[in-house]
mmCIF file of C-alpha atoms and ligand atoms in Angstrom:
data_model
loop_
_atom_site.group_PDB
_atom_site.id
_atom_site.type_symbol
_atom_site.label_atom_id
_atom_site.label_comp_id
_atom_site.label_asym_id
_atom_site.label_seq_id
_atom_site.Cartn_x
_atom_site.Cartn_y
_atom_site.Cartn_z
ATOM 1 C CA MET A 1 -136.221 44.883 64.971
ATOM 2 C CA LYS A 2 -134.961 48.318 65.998
ATOM 3 C CA GLY A 3 -137.154 50.326 68.363
ATOM 4 C CA ASP A 4 -140.191 49.848 70.570
ATOM 5 C CA VAL A 5 -143.587 48.299 70.018
ATOM 6 C CA LEU A 6 -146.717 50.187 71.059
ATOM 7 C CA VAL A 7 -149.727 47.972 71.773
ATOM 8 C CA LEU A 8 -153.202 49.501 71.574
ATOM 9 C CA ASN A 9 -156.492 48.048 72.726
ATOM 10 C CA SER A 10 -159.257 50.441 71.707
ATOM 11 C CA GLY A 11 -162.553 49.722 73.450
ATOM 12 C CA SER A 12 -165.885 51.512 73.499
ATOM 13 C CA SER A 13 -164.929 54.093 76.133
ATOM 14 C CA SER A 14 -161.211 53.586 76.649
ATOM 15 C CA ILE A 15 -157.931 53.062 74.837
ATOM 16 C CA LYS A 16 -155.436 50.931 76.751
ATOM 17 C CA PHE A 17 -151.798 51.043 75.709
ATOM 18 C CA GLY A 18 -148.505 49.386 76.531
ATOM 19 C CA LEU A 19 -144.999 50.092 75.313
ATOM 20 C CA TYR A 20 -142.529 47.220 74.883
ATOM 21 C CA ASP A 21 -138.803 47.205 74.203
ATOM 22 C CA GLY A 22 -138.686 45.526 70.798
ATOM 23 C CA GLU A 23 -134.925 45.146 70.850
ATOM 24 C CA GLU A 24 -134.870 42.864 73.878
ATOM 25 C CA PRO A 25 -135.715 39.205 73.133
ATOM 26 C CA ALA A 26 -138.096 39.015 76.141
ATOM 27 C CA LEU A 27 -139.959 42.190 75.054
ATOM 28 C CA PRO A 28 -140.010 43.837 78.496
ATOM 29 C CA LEU A 29 -142.772 46.328 79.303
ATOM 30 C CA LEU A 30 -141.485 49.927 79.346
ATOM 31 C CA GLY A 31 -144.739 51.548 80.433
ATOM 32 C CA HIS A 32 -148.489 51.321 80.130
ATOM 33 C CA GLY A 33 -151.633 53.328 80.656
ATOM 34 C CA GLN A 34 -155.020 54.221 79.331
ATOM 35 C CA ILE A 35 -157.261 56.965 78.114
ATOM 36 C CA GLU A 36 -160.630 56.583 79.798
ATOM 37 C CA GLY A 37 -163.891 58.441 79.445
ATOM 38 C CA ILE A 38 -164.010 58.715 75.658
ATOM 39 C CA ASN A 39 -167.118 60.782 74.796
ATOM 40 C CA GLY A 40 -167.176 61.927 78.440
ATOM 41 C CA GLN A 41 -164.560 63.466 80.681
ATOM 42 C CA THR A 42 -161.443 62.102 79.024
ATOM 43 C CA ARG A 43 -158.583 61.185 81.329
ATOM 44 C CA LEU A 44 -155.057 60.015 80.487
ATOM 45 C CA SER A 45 -153.127 57.959 83.000
ATOM 46 C CA ALA A 46 -149.785 56.241 82.487
ATOM 47 C CA PHE A 47 -147.179 54.344 84.471
ATOM 48 C CA ASP A 48 -143.490 53.738 83.864
ATOM 49 C CA ARG A 49 -141.727 50.371 83.895
ATOM 50 C CA ASN A 50 -141.633 50.416 87.709
ATOM 51 C CA GLY A 51 -145.354 51.059 87.983
ATOM 52 C CA GLU A 52 -144.805 54.692 89.041
ATOM 53 C CA SER A 53 -147.459 57.116 87.800
ATOM 54 C CA VAL A 54 -146.141 59.525 85.146
ATOM 55 C CA ILE A 55 -149.429 61.243 84.301
ATOM 56 C CA ASP A 56 -152.996 61.207 85.594
ATOM 57 C CA GLU A 57 -154.823 64.155 84.036
ATOM 58 C CA VAL A 58 -158.048 65.151 82.368
ATOM 59 C CA VAL A 59 -157.052 65.813 78.761
ATOM 60 C CA GLY A 60 -160.387 66.943 77.381
ATOM 61 C CA ASP A 61 -164.144 66.849 77.538
ATOM 62 C CA GLY A 62 -166.176 64.667 75.203
ATOM 63 C CA LEU A 63 -163.218 63.611 73.053
ATOM 64 C CA ASP A 64 -164.076 60.979 70.457
ATOM 65 C CA HIS A 65 -161.741 58.079 69.616
ATOM 66 C CA GLY A 66 -159.797 60.092 67.065
ATOM 67 C CA GLN A 67 -159.295 63.070 69.351
ATOM 68 C CA ALA A 68 -158.346 60.828 72.279
ATOM 69 C CA MET A 69 -155.783 59.040 70.124
ATOM 70 C CA ALA A 70 -154.439 62.404 68.949
ATOM 71 C CA ALA A 71 -154.077 63.483 72.607
ATOM 72 C CA LEU A 72 -152.176 60.286 73.346
ATOM 73 C CA VAL A 73 -149.864 60.710 70.352
ATOM 74 C CA GLU A 74 -149.199 64.350 71.284
ATOM 75 C CA TRP A 75 -148.422 63.437 74.898
ATOM 76 C CA GLY A 76 -146.068 60.702 73.702
ATOM 77 C CA ARG A 77 -144.348 63.185 71.362
ATOM 78 C CA GLN A 78 -143.872 65.786 74.096
ATOM 79 C CA ARG A 79 -142.531 63.260 76.571
ATOM 80 C CA GLU A 80 -140.360 61.792 73.845
ATOM 81 C CA VAL A 81 -141.682 58.328 74.756
ATOM 82 C CA ALA A 82 -142.921 57.960 71.195
ATOM 83 C CA ARG A 83 -139.518 58.717 69.682
ATOM 84 C CA ASP A 84 -138.440 55.115 69.308
ATOM 85 C CA ILE A 85 -141.747 53.497 68.363
ATOM 86 C CA ALA A 86 -141.096 51.254 65.364
ATOM 87 C CA ALA A 87 -144.523 49.648 65.033
ATOM 88 C CA VAL A 88 -147.989 49.573 66.557
ATOM 89 C CA GLY A 89 -149.893 46.381 67.334
ATOM 90 C CA HIS A 90 -153.675 46.491 67.682
ATOM 91 C CA ARG A 91 -156.037 44.111 69.340
ATOM 92 C CA VAL A 92 -158.784 43.415 66.807
ATOM 93 C CA VAL A 93 -161.500 41.145 68.055
ATOM 94 C CA HIS A 94 -162.620 39.600 64.745
ATOM 95 C CA GLY A 95 -160.513 38.298 61.892
ATOM 96 C CA GLY A 96 -163.356 36.381 60.220
ATOM 97 C CA THR A 97 -162.483 33.430 58.011
ATOM 98 C CA LEU A 98 -159.744 35.325 56.196
ATOM 99 C CA PHE A 99 -157.160 35.850 58.931
ATOM 100 C CA ASP A 100 -155.624 32.992 60.891
ATOM 101 C CA GLY A 101 -152.766 35.072 62.244
ATOM 102 C CA PRO A 102 -151.576 38.644 62.709
ATOM 103 C CA VAL A 103 -151.379 40.803 59.599
ATOM 104 C CA LEU A 104 -149.752 44.057 58.509
ATOM 105 C CA VAL A 105 -152.558 46.594 58.066
ATOM 106 C CA THR A 106 -153.178 47.934 54.560
ATOM 107 C CA ASP A 107 -156.219 49.725 53.143
ATOM 108 C CA ALA A 108 -157.417 46.414 51.715
ATOM 109 C CA VAL A 109 -157.032 44.634 55.069
ATOM 110 C CA LEU A 110 -158.883 47.426 56.860
ATOM 111 C CA ALA A 111 -161.734 47.248 54.342
ATOM 112 C CA GLU A 112 -162.076 43.478 54.945
ATOM 113 C CA LEU A 113 -162.081 43.957 58.710
ATOM 114 C CA LYS A 114 -164.751 46.656 58.548
ATOM 115 C CA LYS A 115 -167.095 44.108 56.962
ATOM 116 C CA LEU A 116 -166.942 42.177 60.238
ATOM 117 C CA ASP A 117 -168.323 45.051 62.380
ATOM 118 C CA PRO A 118 -171.792 43.444 62.703
ATOM 119 C CA LEU A 119 -170.251 40.235 64.074
ATOM 120 C CA ALA A 120 -168.712 42.050 67.057
ATOM 121 C CA PRO A 121 -170.579 45.340 67.413
ATOM 122 C CA LEU A 122 -169.307 45.880 70.953
ATOM 123 C CA HIS A 123 -165.631 45.733 69.977
ATOM 124 C CA GLN A 124 -164.774 45.669 66.266
ATOM 125 C CA PRO A 125 -165.784 49.258 65.324
ATOM 126 C CA HIS A 126 -163.789 50.646 68.263
ATOM 127 C CA ASN A 127 -160.762 48.463 67.510
ATOM 128 C CA LEU A 128 -160.773 49.653 63.902
ATOM 129 C CA ALA A 129 -161.312 53.294 64.883
ATOM 130 C CA GLY A 130 -157.925 53.051 66.613
ATOM 131 C CA VAL A 131 -156.282 51.712 63.453
ATOM 132 C CA ALA A 132 -157.931 54.295 61.178
ATOM 133 C CA THR A 133 -157.056 57.230 63.420
ATOM 134 C CA LEU A 134 -153.437 56.235 63.696
ATOM 135 C CA THR A 135 -153.246 55.766 59.925
ATOM 136 C CA GLU A 136 -154.390 59.379 59.566
ATOM 137 C CA LEU A 137 -152.042 60.721 62.228
ATOM 138 C CA GLN A 138 -148.973 58.677 61.293
ATOM 139 C CA PRO A 139 -149.390 57.216 57.796
ATOM 140 C CA GLU A 140 -145.830 55.848 57.708
ATOM 141 C CA MET A 141 -146.139 53.890 60.952
ATOM 142 C CA PRO A 142 -146.373 50.123 60.367
ATOM 143 C CA GLN A 143 -149.465 48.730 62.097
ATOM 144 C CA VAL A 144 -150.249 45.100 62.800
ATOM 145 C CA ALA A 145 -153.727 43.722 63.543
ATOM 146 C CA CYS A 146 -153.834 40.796 65.985
ATOM 147 C CA PHE A 147 -157.072 38.859 66.215
ATOM 148 C CA ASP A 148 -158.999 37.226 69.037
ATOM 149 C CA THR A 149 -160.433 34.716 66.598
ATOM 150 C CA ALA A 150 -157.173 33.627 64.925
ATOM 151 C CA PHE A 151 -156.087 31.045 67.497
ATOM 152 C CA HIS A 152 -159.330 29.098 66.953
ATOM 153 C CA ARG A 153 -159.259 29.352 63.171
ATOM 154 C CA HIS A 154 -158.178 25.732 62.716
ATOM 155 C CA VAL A 155 -160.350 23.936 65.271
ATOM 156 C CA PRO A 156 -161.898 20.799 63.732
ATOM 157 C CA GLU A 157 -164.654 21.707 61.288
ATOM 158 C CA LEU A 158 -167.347 20.032 63.394
ATOM 159 C CA ALA A 159 -166.529 22.403 66.228
ATOM 160 C CA GLN A 160 -166.976 25.331 63.838
ATOM 161 C CA ARG A 161 -170.330 24.211 62.460
ATOM 162 C CA PHE A 162 -173.793 25.249 63.461
ATOM 163 C CA ALA A 163 -176.455 22.702 62.563
ATOM 164 C CA LEU A 164 -177.583 24.895 59.671
ATOM 165 C CA PRO A 165 -177.432 24.264 55.924
ATOM 166 C CA ARG A 166 -173.879 24.494 54.630
ATOM 167 C CA LYS A 167 -174.510 27.666 52.653
ATOM 168 C CA TYR A 168 -174.727 29.572 55.948
ATOM 169 C CA HIS A 169 -171.427 28.152 57.132
ATOM 170 C CA ASP A 170 -169.807 28.941 53.796
ATOM 171 C CA ALA A 171 -171.115 32.513 54.057
ATOM 172 C CA GLY A 172 -169.403 32.908 57.438
ATOM 173 C CA VAL A 173 -172.200 31.966 59.840
ATOM 174 C CA ARG A 174 -170.041 29.704 61.971
ATOM 175 C CA ARG A 175 -168.454 29.349 65.404
ATOM 176 C CA TYR A 176 -165.299 31.476 65.501
ATOM 177 C CA GLY A 177 -164.395 31.670 69.191
ATOM 178 C CA PHE A 178 -162.693 34.596 70.941
ATOM 179 C CA HIS A 179 -160.089 35.457 73.617
ATOM 180 C CA GLY A 180 -157.609 33.809 71.253
ATOM 181 C CA LEU A 181 -154.743 36.134 72.208
ATOM 182 C CA SER A 182 -155.163 35.084 75.821
ATOM 183 C CA TYR A 183 -155.232 31.382 74.923
ATOM 184 C CA GLU A 184 -152.277 31.775 72.609
ATOM 185 C CA TYR A 185 -150.315 33.424 75.414
ATOM 186 C CA MET A 186 -151.259 30.477 77.623
ATOM 187 C CA ALA A 187 -150.152 28.000 74.975
ATOM 188 C CA GLN A 188 -146.691 29.524 74.910
ATOM 189 C CA ALA A 189 -146.440 30.051 78.706
ATOM 190 C CA LEU A 190 -147.875 26.754 79.982
ATOM 191 C CA PRO A 191 -144.967 24.385 79.189
ATOM 192 C CA ASP A 192 -142.676 26.371 81.500
ATOM 193 C CA ILE A 193 -145.246 26.756 84.264
ATOM 194 C CA ILE A 194 -147.084 23.422 84.380
ATOM 195 C CA GLY A 195 -144.434 21.345 82.611
ATOM 196 C CA PRO A 196 -144.158 20.363 78.935
ATOM 197 C CA THR A 197 -145.751 16.914 79.259
ATOM 198 C CA LEU A 198 -148.881 18.122 81.040
ATOM 199 C CA ALA A 199 -149.126 21.217 78.827
ATOM 200 C CA SER A 200 -149.168 19.118 75.672
ATOM 201 C CA GLY A 201 -151.978 16.929 77.036
ATOM 202 C CA ARG A 202 -155.692 17.720 77.416
ATOM 203 C CA VAL A 203 -155.948 21.152 79.014
ATOM 204 C CA ILE A 204 -158.914 23.456 79.575
ATOM 205 C CA VAL A 205 -158.221 27.143 80.139
ATOM 206 C CA ALA A 206 -160.952 29.184 81.823
ATOM 207 C CA HIS A 207 -160.539 32.863 80.909
ATOM 208 C CA LEU A 208 -162.827 34.441 83.498
ATOM 209 C CA GLY A 209 -162.734 38.209 83.146
ATOM 210 C CA ASN A 210 -165.436 40.740 82.439
ATOM 211 C CA GLY A 211 -165.738 38.778 79.198
ATOM 212 C CA ALA A 212 -165.443 35.049 79.842
ATOM 213 C CA SER A 213 -164.857 31.901 77.848
ATOM 214 C CA MET A 214 -163.185 28.513 78.084
ATOM 215 C CA CYS A 215 -160.918 26.798 75.606
ATOM 216 C CA ALA A 216 -160.012 23.146 75.181
ATOM 217 C CA LEU A 217 -156.371 22.679 74.196
ATOM 218 C CA ARG A 218 -154.777 19.512 72.910
ATOM 219 C CA ASN A 219 -151.085 19.665 72.162
ATOM 220 C CA LEU A 220 -151.340 23.411 72.890
ATOM 221 C CA LYS A 221 -153.788 23.928 70.010
ATOM 222 C CA SER A 222 -157.416 24.995 70.357
ATOM 223 C CA VAL A 223 -159.809 22.145 69.609
ATOM 224 C CA ASP A 224 -162.997 23.822 70.836
ATOM 225 C CA THR A 225 -164.129 26.846 72.790
ATOM 226 C CA THR A 226 -167.308 28.137 74.414
ATOM 227 C CA MET A 227 -167.753 31.332 72.406
ATOM 228 C CA GLY A 228 -169.187 31.079 68.935
ATOM 229 C CA PHE A 229 -170.348 33.425 66.200
ATOM 230 C CA THR A 230 -170.313 36.471 68.446
ATOM 231 C CA ALA A 231 -168.770 37.147 71.848
ATOM 232 C CA LEU A 232 -172.196 36.500 73.420
ATOM 233 C CA ASP A 233 -172.063 32.714 73.500
ATOM 234 C CA GLY A 234 -170.871 30.301 76.170
ATOM 235 C CA LEU A 235 -170.409 31.379 79.778
ATOM 236 C CA PRO A 236 -172.447 34.139 81.392
ATOM 237 C CA MET A 237 -170.231 37.241 81.655
ATOM 238 C CA GLY A 238 -170.232 40.616 83.397
ATOM 239 C CA THR A 239 -173.165 41.919 81.352
ATOM 240 C CA ARG A 240 -173.492 39.364 78.519
ATOM 241 C CA CYS A 241 -175.897 36.432 78.727
ATOM 242 C CA GLY A 242 -173.712 33.604 77.428
ATOM 243 C CA ASN A 243 -175.353 30.530 75.956
ATOM 244 C CA LEU A 244 -179.044 31.189 75.297
ATOM 245 C CA ASP A 245 -181.653 29.276 73.363
ATOM 246 C CA PRO A 246 -181.917 31.260 70.088
ATOM 247 C CA GLY A 247 -185.677 30.864 70.451
ATOM 248 C CA VAL A 248 -185.566 33.347 73.330
ATOM 249 C CA GLY A 249 -184.537 36.164 71.002
ATOM 250 C CA LEU A 250 -187.289 35.255 68.546
ATOM 251 C CA TYR A 251 -189.887 34.989 71.323
ATOM 252 C CA LEU A 252 -188.984 38.370 72.819
ATOM 253 C CA GLN A 253 -189.370 40.005 69.429
ATOM 254 C CA ASP A 254 -192.487 38.166 68.293
ATOM 255 C CA GLU A 255 -194.418 38.000 71.577
ATOM 256 C CA TRP A 256 -193.086 40.860 73.668
ATOM 257 C CA GLY A 257 -192.725 43.236 70.757
ATOM 258 C CA MET A 258 -189.111 44.026 71.584
ATOM 259 C CA SER A 259 -187.096 45.448 68.692
ATOM 260 C CA SER A 260 -183.890 43.720 67.664
ATOM 261 C CA ALA A 261 -181.985 46.707 69.111
ATOM 262 C CA GLU A 262 -183.717 46.170 72.458
ATOM 263 C CA VAL A 263 -182.970 42.453 72.458
ATOM 264 C CA SER A 264 -179.371 43.187 71.554
ATOM 265 C CA GLU A 265 -179.082 45.724 74.374
ATOM 266 C CA LEU A 266 -180.520 43.172 76.817
ATOM 267 C CA LEU A 267 -178.165 40.379 75.777
ATOM 268 C CA TYR A 268 -174.974 42.457 75.582
ATOM 269 C CA TYR A 269 -175.418 44.992 78.386
ATOM 270 C CA ARG A 270 -178.128 43.924 80.829
ATOM 271 C CA SER A 271 -177.602 40.190 81.269
ATOM 272 C CA GLY A 272 -174.935 38.001 82.879
ATOM 273 C CA LEU A 273 -173.814 38.763 86.429
ATOM 274 C CA LEU A 274 -175.383 42.221 86.275
ATOM 275 C CA GLY A 275 -178.681 41.031 84.869
ATOM 276 C CA VAL A 276 -179.145 38.086 87.221
ATOM 277 C CA SER A 277 -178.070 39.939 90.360
ATOM 278 C CA GLY A 278 -179.541 43.324 89.488
ATOM 279 C CA ILE A 279 -176.591 44.631 91.539
ATOM 280 C CA SER A 280 -173.293 44.646 89.658
ATOM 281 C CA ASN A 281 -171.237 43.107 86.866
ATOM 282 C CA ASP A 282 -168.224 43.030 89.200
ATOM 283 C CA MET A 283 -167.590 39.710 90.919
ATOM 284 C CA ARG A 284 -165.934 41.453 93.894
ATOM 285 C CA THR A 285 -169.144 43.363 94.623
ATOM 286 C CA LEU A 286 -171.259 40.224 94.324
ATOM 287 C CA LEU A 287 -168.981 38.191 96.593
ATOM 288 C CA ALA A 288 -169.131 40.947 99.216
ATOM 289 C CA SER A 289 -172.931 41.281 98.988
ATOM 290 C CA GLU A 290 -175.386 39.711 101.432
ATOM 291 C CA GLU A 291 -178.205 39.907 98.870
ATOM 292 C CA LEU A 292 -179.791 36.645 97.760
ATOM 293 C CA ALA A 293 -179.737 37.820 94.139
ATOM 294 C CA ALA A 294 -175.939 38.209 94.299
ATOM 295 C CA GLN A 295 -175.642 34.625 95.536
ATOM 296 C CA GLU A 296 -177.957 33.489 92.758
ATOM 297 C CA ALA A 297 -175.776 35.173 90.108
ATOM 298 C CA ILE A 298 -172.634 33.545 91.537
ATOM 299 C CA ASP A 299 -174.300 30.124 91.736
ATOM 300 C CA LEU A 300 -175.466 30.338 88.119
ATOM 301 C CA TYR A 301 -172.024 31.497 86.973
ATOM 302 C CA VAL A 302 -170.302 28.567 88.705
ATOM 303 C CA TYR A 303 -172.931 26.067 87.561
ATOM 304 C CA ARG A 304 -172.417 27.114 83.953
ATOM 305 C CA ILE A 305 -168.618 26.934 84.202
ATOM 306 C CA ASN A 306 -168.933 23.371 85.456
ATOM 307 C CA ARG A 307 -171.355 22.495 82.658
ATOM 308 C CA GLU A 308 -168.979 23.872 79.998
ATOM 309 C CA LEU A 309 -166.108 22.078 81.700
ATOM 310 C CA GLY A 310 -168.024 18.848 81.130
ATOM 311 C CA ALA A 311 -168.725 19.669 77.486
ATOM 312 C CA LEU A 312 -165.115 20.593 76.711
ATOM 313 C CA THR A 313 -163.793 17.569 78.608
ATOM 314 C CA ALA A 314 -165.999 15.422 76.368
ATOM 315 C CA ALA A 315 -164.605 17.217 73.296
ATOM 316 C CA LEU A 316 -161.084 16.417 74.513
ATOM 317 C CA GLY A 317 -161.918 12.842 75.541
ATOM 318 C CA GLY A 318 -160.675 13.491 79.091
ATOM 319 C CA LEU A 319 -158.910 16.138 81.101
ATOM 320 C CA ASP A 320 -155.347 16.433 82.409
ATOM 321 C CA ALA A 321 -155.251 20.037 83.643
ATOM 322 C CA LEU A 322 -157.585 22.948 84.323
ATOM 323 C CA VAL A 323 -156.116 26.461 84.229
ATOM 324 C CA PHE A 324 -157.785 29.606 85.588
ATOM 325 C CA THR A 325 -156.900 33.038 84.219
ATOM 326 C CA ALA A 326 -158.114 36.676 83.756
ATOM 327 C CA GLY A 327 -159.566 38.943 86.490
ATOM 328 C CA ILE A 328 -161.866 36.475 88.241
ATOM 329 C CA GLY A 329 -159.786 33.397 87.394
ATOM 330 C CA GLN A 330 -156.556 34.920 88.695
ATOM 331 C CA TYR A 331 -157.749 36.771 91.766
ATOM 332 C CA SER A 332 -160.903 35.141 93.077
ATOM 333 C CA ALA A 333 -160.072 32.193 95.336
ATOM 334 C CA PRO A 334 -163.762 31.752 96.332
ATOM 335 C CA ILE A 335 -164.914 31.329 92.727
ATOM 336 C CA ARG A 336 -162.133 28.834 91.964
ATOM 337 C CA GLU A 337 -163.069 26.952 95.124
ATOM 338 C CA LYS A 338 -166.731 26.752 94.103
ATOM 339 C CA VAL A 339 -165.870 25.609 90.569
ATOM 340 C CA CYS A 340 -163.506 22.919 91.865
ATOM 341 C CA ALA A 341 -166.081 21.745 94.425
ATOM 342 C CA LEU A 342 -168.549 21.067 91.593
ATOM 343 C CA ALA A 343 -165.836 19.490 89.433
ATOM 344 C CA GLY A 344 -165.187 16.527 91.724
ATOM 345 C CA TRP A 345 -166.477 14.381 88.831
ATOM 346 C CA ALA A 346 -163.223 15.256 86.993
ATOM 347 C CA GLY A 347 -161.173 13.934 89.907
ATOM 348 C CA ILE A 348 -160.301 17.464 90.970
ATOM 349 C CA LYS A 349 -159.148 17.936 94.558
ATOM 350 C CA LEU A 350 -158.399 21.494 95.608
ATOM 351 C CA ASP A 351 -155.469 22.453 97.868
ATOM 352 C CA ALA A 352 -157.260 25.174 99.875
ATOM 353 C CA ALA A 353 -154.090 26.882 101.133
ATOM 354 C CA ALA A 354 -152.514 27.011 97.654
ATOM 355 C CA ASN A 355 -155.790 28.367 96.275
ATOM 356 C CA GLU A 356 -155.795 31.196 98.821
ATOM 357 C CA GLN A 357 -152.276 32.091 97.647
ATOM 358 C CA HIS A 358 -153.352 31.995 93.975
ATOM 359 C CA GLY A 359 -151.181 29.024 93.009
ATOM 360 C CA PRO A 360 -149.662 28.473 90.559
ATOM 361 C CA CYS A 361 -150.680 24.845 91.332
ATOM 362 C CA ILE A 362 -153.867 24.767 93.432
ATOM 363 C CA SER A 363 -154.685 21.037 93.362
ATOM 364 C CA THR A 364 -153.521 18.385 95.810
ATOM 365 C CA LYS A 365 -150.841 15.850 94.831
ATOM 366 C CA ASP A 366 -153.466 13.088 94.541
ATOM 367 C CA SER A 367 -155.846 15.147 92.390
ATOM 368 C CA ALA A 368 -156.519 13.176 89.182
ATOM 369 C CA THR A 369 -156.666 16.465 87.236
ATOM 370 C CA SER A 370 -154.240 19.183 88.210
ATOM 371 C CA VAL A 371 -155.519 22.738 88.595
ATOM 372 C CA TRP A 372 -153.548 25.924 88.033
ATOM 373 C CA VAL A 373 -153.709 29.698 88.216
ATOM 374 C CA VAL A 374 -151.706 31.352 85.441
ATOM 375 C CA PRO A 375 -151.839 35.093 84.645
ATOM 376 C CA THR A 376 -152.580 35.874 81.029
ATOM 377 C CA ASN A 377 -150.970 38.681 79.044
ATOM 378 C CA GLU A 378 -152.773 39.489 75.814
ATOM 379 C CA GLU A 379 -150.868 42.760 75.324
ATOM 380 C CA TRP A 380 -147.475 41.051 75.422
ATOM 381 C CA MET A 381 -148.758 38.511 72.893
ATOM 382 C CA ILE A 382 -149.724 41.381 70.570
ATOM 383 C CA ALA A 383 -146.267 42.948 71.008
ATOM 384 C CA ARG A 384 -144.641 39.629 70.066
ATOM 385 C CA HIS A 385 -146.831 39.184 67.010
ATOM 386 C CA THR A 386 -146.149 42.756 65.924
ATOM 387 C CA ARG A 387 -142.399 42.312 66.139
ATOM 388 C CA ASP A 388 -142.567 38.951 64.336
ATOM 389 C CA VAL A 389 -144.684 40.379 61.509
ATOM 390 C CA LEU A 390 -142.302 43.301 61.087
ATOM 391 C CA ASN A 391 -139.237 41.082 61.152
ATOM 392 C CA SER A 392 -140.646 38.756 58.525
ATOM 393 C CA ALA A 393 -141.777 41.694 56.379
ATOM 394 C CA ALA A 394 -138.187 42.956 56.537
ATOM 395 C CA GLY A 395 -137.056 39.517 55.331
HETATM 396 P P1 AMP B 401 -160.600 41.370 83.273
HETATM 397 O O1 AMP B 401 -161.657 41.581 82.244
HETATM 398 O O2 AMP B 401 -159.749 40.183 83.050
HETATM 399 O O3 AMP B 401 -159.799 42.615 83.580
HETATM 400 O O4 AMP B 401 -161.398 41.057 84.632
HETATM 401 C C1 AMP B 401 -162.173 42.050 85.241
HETATM 402 C C2 AMP B 401 -163.105 41.416 86.268
HETATM 403 O O5 AMP B 401 -162.352 40.613 87.192
HETATM 404 C C3 AMP B 401 -163.789 42.457 87.150
HETATM 405 O O6 AMP B 401 -164.984 42.896 86.563
HETATM 406 C C4 AMP B 401 -164.066 41.676 88.403
HETATM 407 O O7 AMP B 401 -165.342 41.097 88.292
HETATM 408 C C5 AMP B 401 -163.057 40.561 88.417
HETATM 409 N N1 AMP B 401 -162.099 40.640 89.523
HETATM 410 C C6 AMP B 401 -160.945 41.312 89.591
HETATM 411 N N2 AMP B 401 -160.347 41.118 90.792
HETATM 412 C C7 AMP B 401 -161.151 40.291 91.493
HETATM 413 C C8 AMP B 401 -161.120 39.712 92.811
HETATM 414 N N3 AMP B 401 -160.112 39.930 93.656
HETATM 415 N N4 AMP B 401 -162.144 38.914 93.181
HETATM 416 C C9 AMP B 401 -163.174 38.683 92.341
HETATM 417 N N5 AMP B 401 -163.258 39.181 91.111
HETATM 418 C C10 AMP B 401 -162.283 39.981 90.690
#
């Protein structure tokens, strides 16, 4: 491929971007940044390949997604950074049952993806707004959609099923799983970092960021994961509840008179670490707090990680390696320590000094299951997919 790859991750209030050199086999990062404060005070910040700031400015007030994207495109044009962009790769959270890999965006593809908005209301509409705006601004630019669900698309059918009549499953009411771009990055990075034999065994990756999930890998393929139909399921997260008896939602509506919008707001925005602590969704704040409620939120978080570790280990029939990644997984030695302390049942023995230094290997030599810290890189994965899709489209 000739030229660069621009990666866009359009969220509810920000658009993150990264620029990669598509002509180099290793796809090195040329620069990155974000537009924050969409629908508020909108700020553009960007960094070059050395991490030096190249802009940090308010670019407008109350800009919507389209206007923010236009500001980004215009800045790129003026700085001539956009001159060599050959393709744009988008993070799109939901690919439904149709897409099991990245796809070149067409009107028909976009129409299919829009149908999935209700399955990921927090992310999908914003992801697609990025695609639609760029299509308007630069209709000739090839765009590739890369999905968080795709990596889990071929987990065994039992792991995809809810215990509902089949017609619901056939109509798309099934467990999809998310964070697939992170797990896919792991699958391609792990052989080099933890060794090919261990990597192809029974591995659980814990993606612990503001969103959080865990994935069971066998032979570097997803066999089960903690998230399901929406990105609410599984582990408690920054503001999302994680696994919850579906009866709770019914009860709150029937007995407390809460509307479905109120229940949705509770489960997506006012639960998880924030909801339990009443203090913050940020693990750093909770770890630094003396409040009992902060401790309670951390304890529940760790308890639930250990419980899911047990469930996924059962799905794998044993465990060879546990890998921590994403914000909390990569940077929080205390959380990893607490998880490993509860996971003695899996033969895990933590090397405290290695854990303080963030690994990569943080288990002792005699630990029956080895434990690792490996940074994820979803944006790079999107850049790789985008280049691959373009190269195969070019024949
Ligand atoms: P991510 O979504 O992967 O960017 O992760 C963001 C989350 O990581 C933040 O909300 C924090 O809770 C958490 N985080 C980042 N750095 C640390 C740290 N040093 N200690 C604990 N948590 C952290």
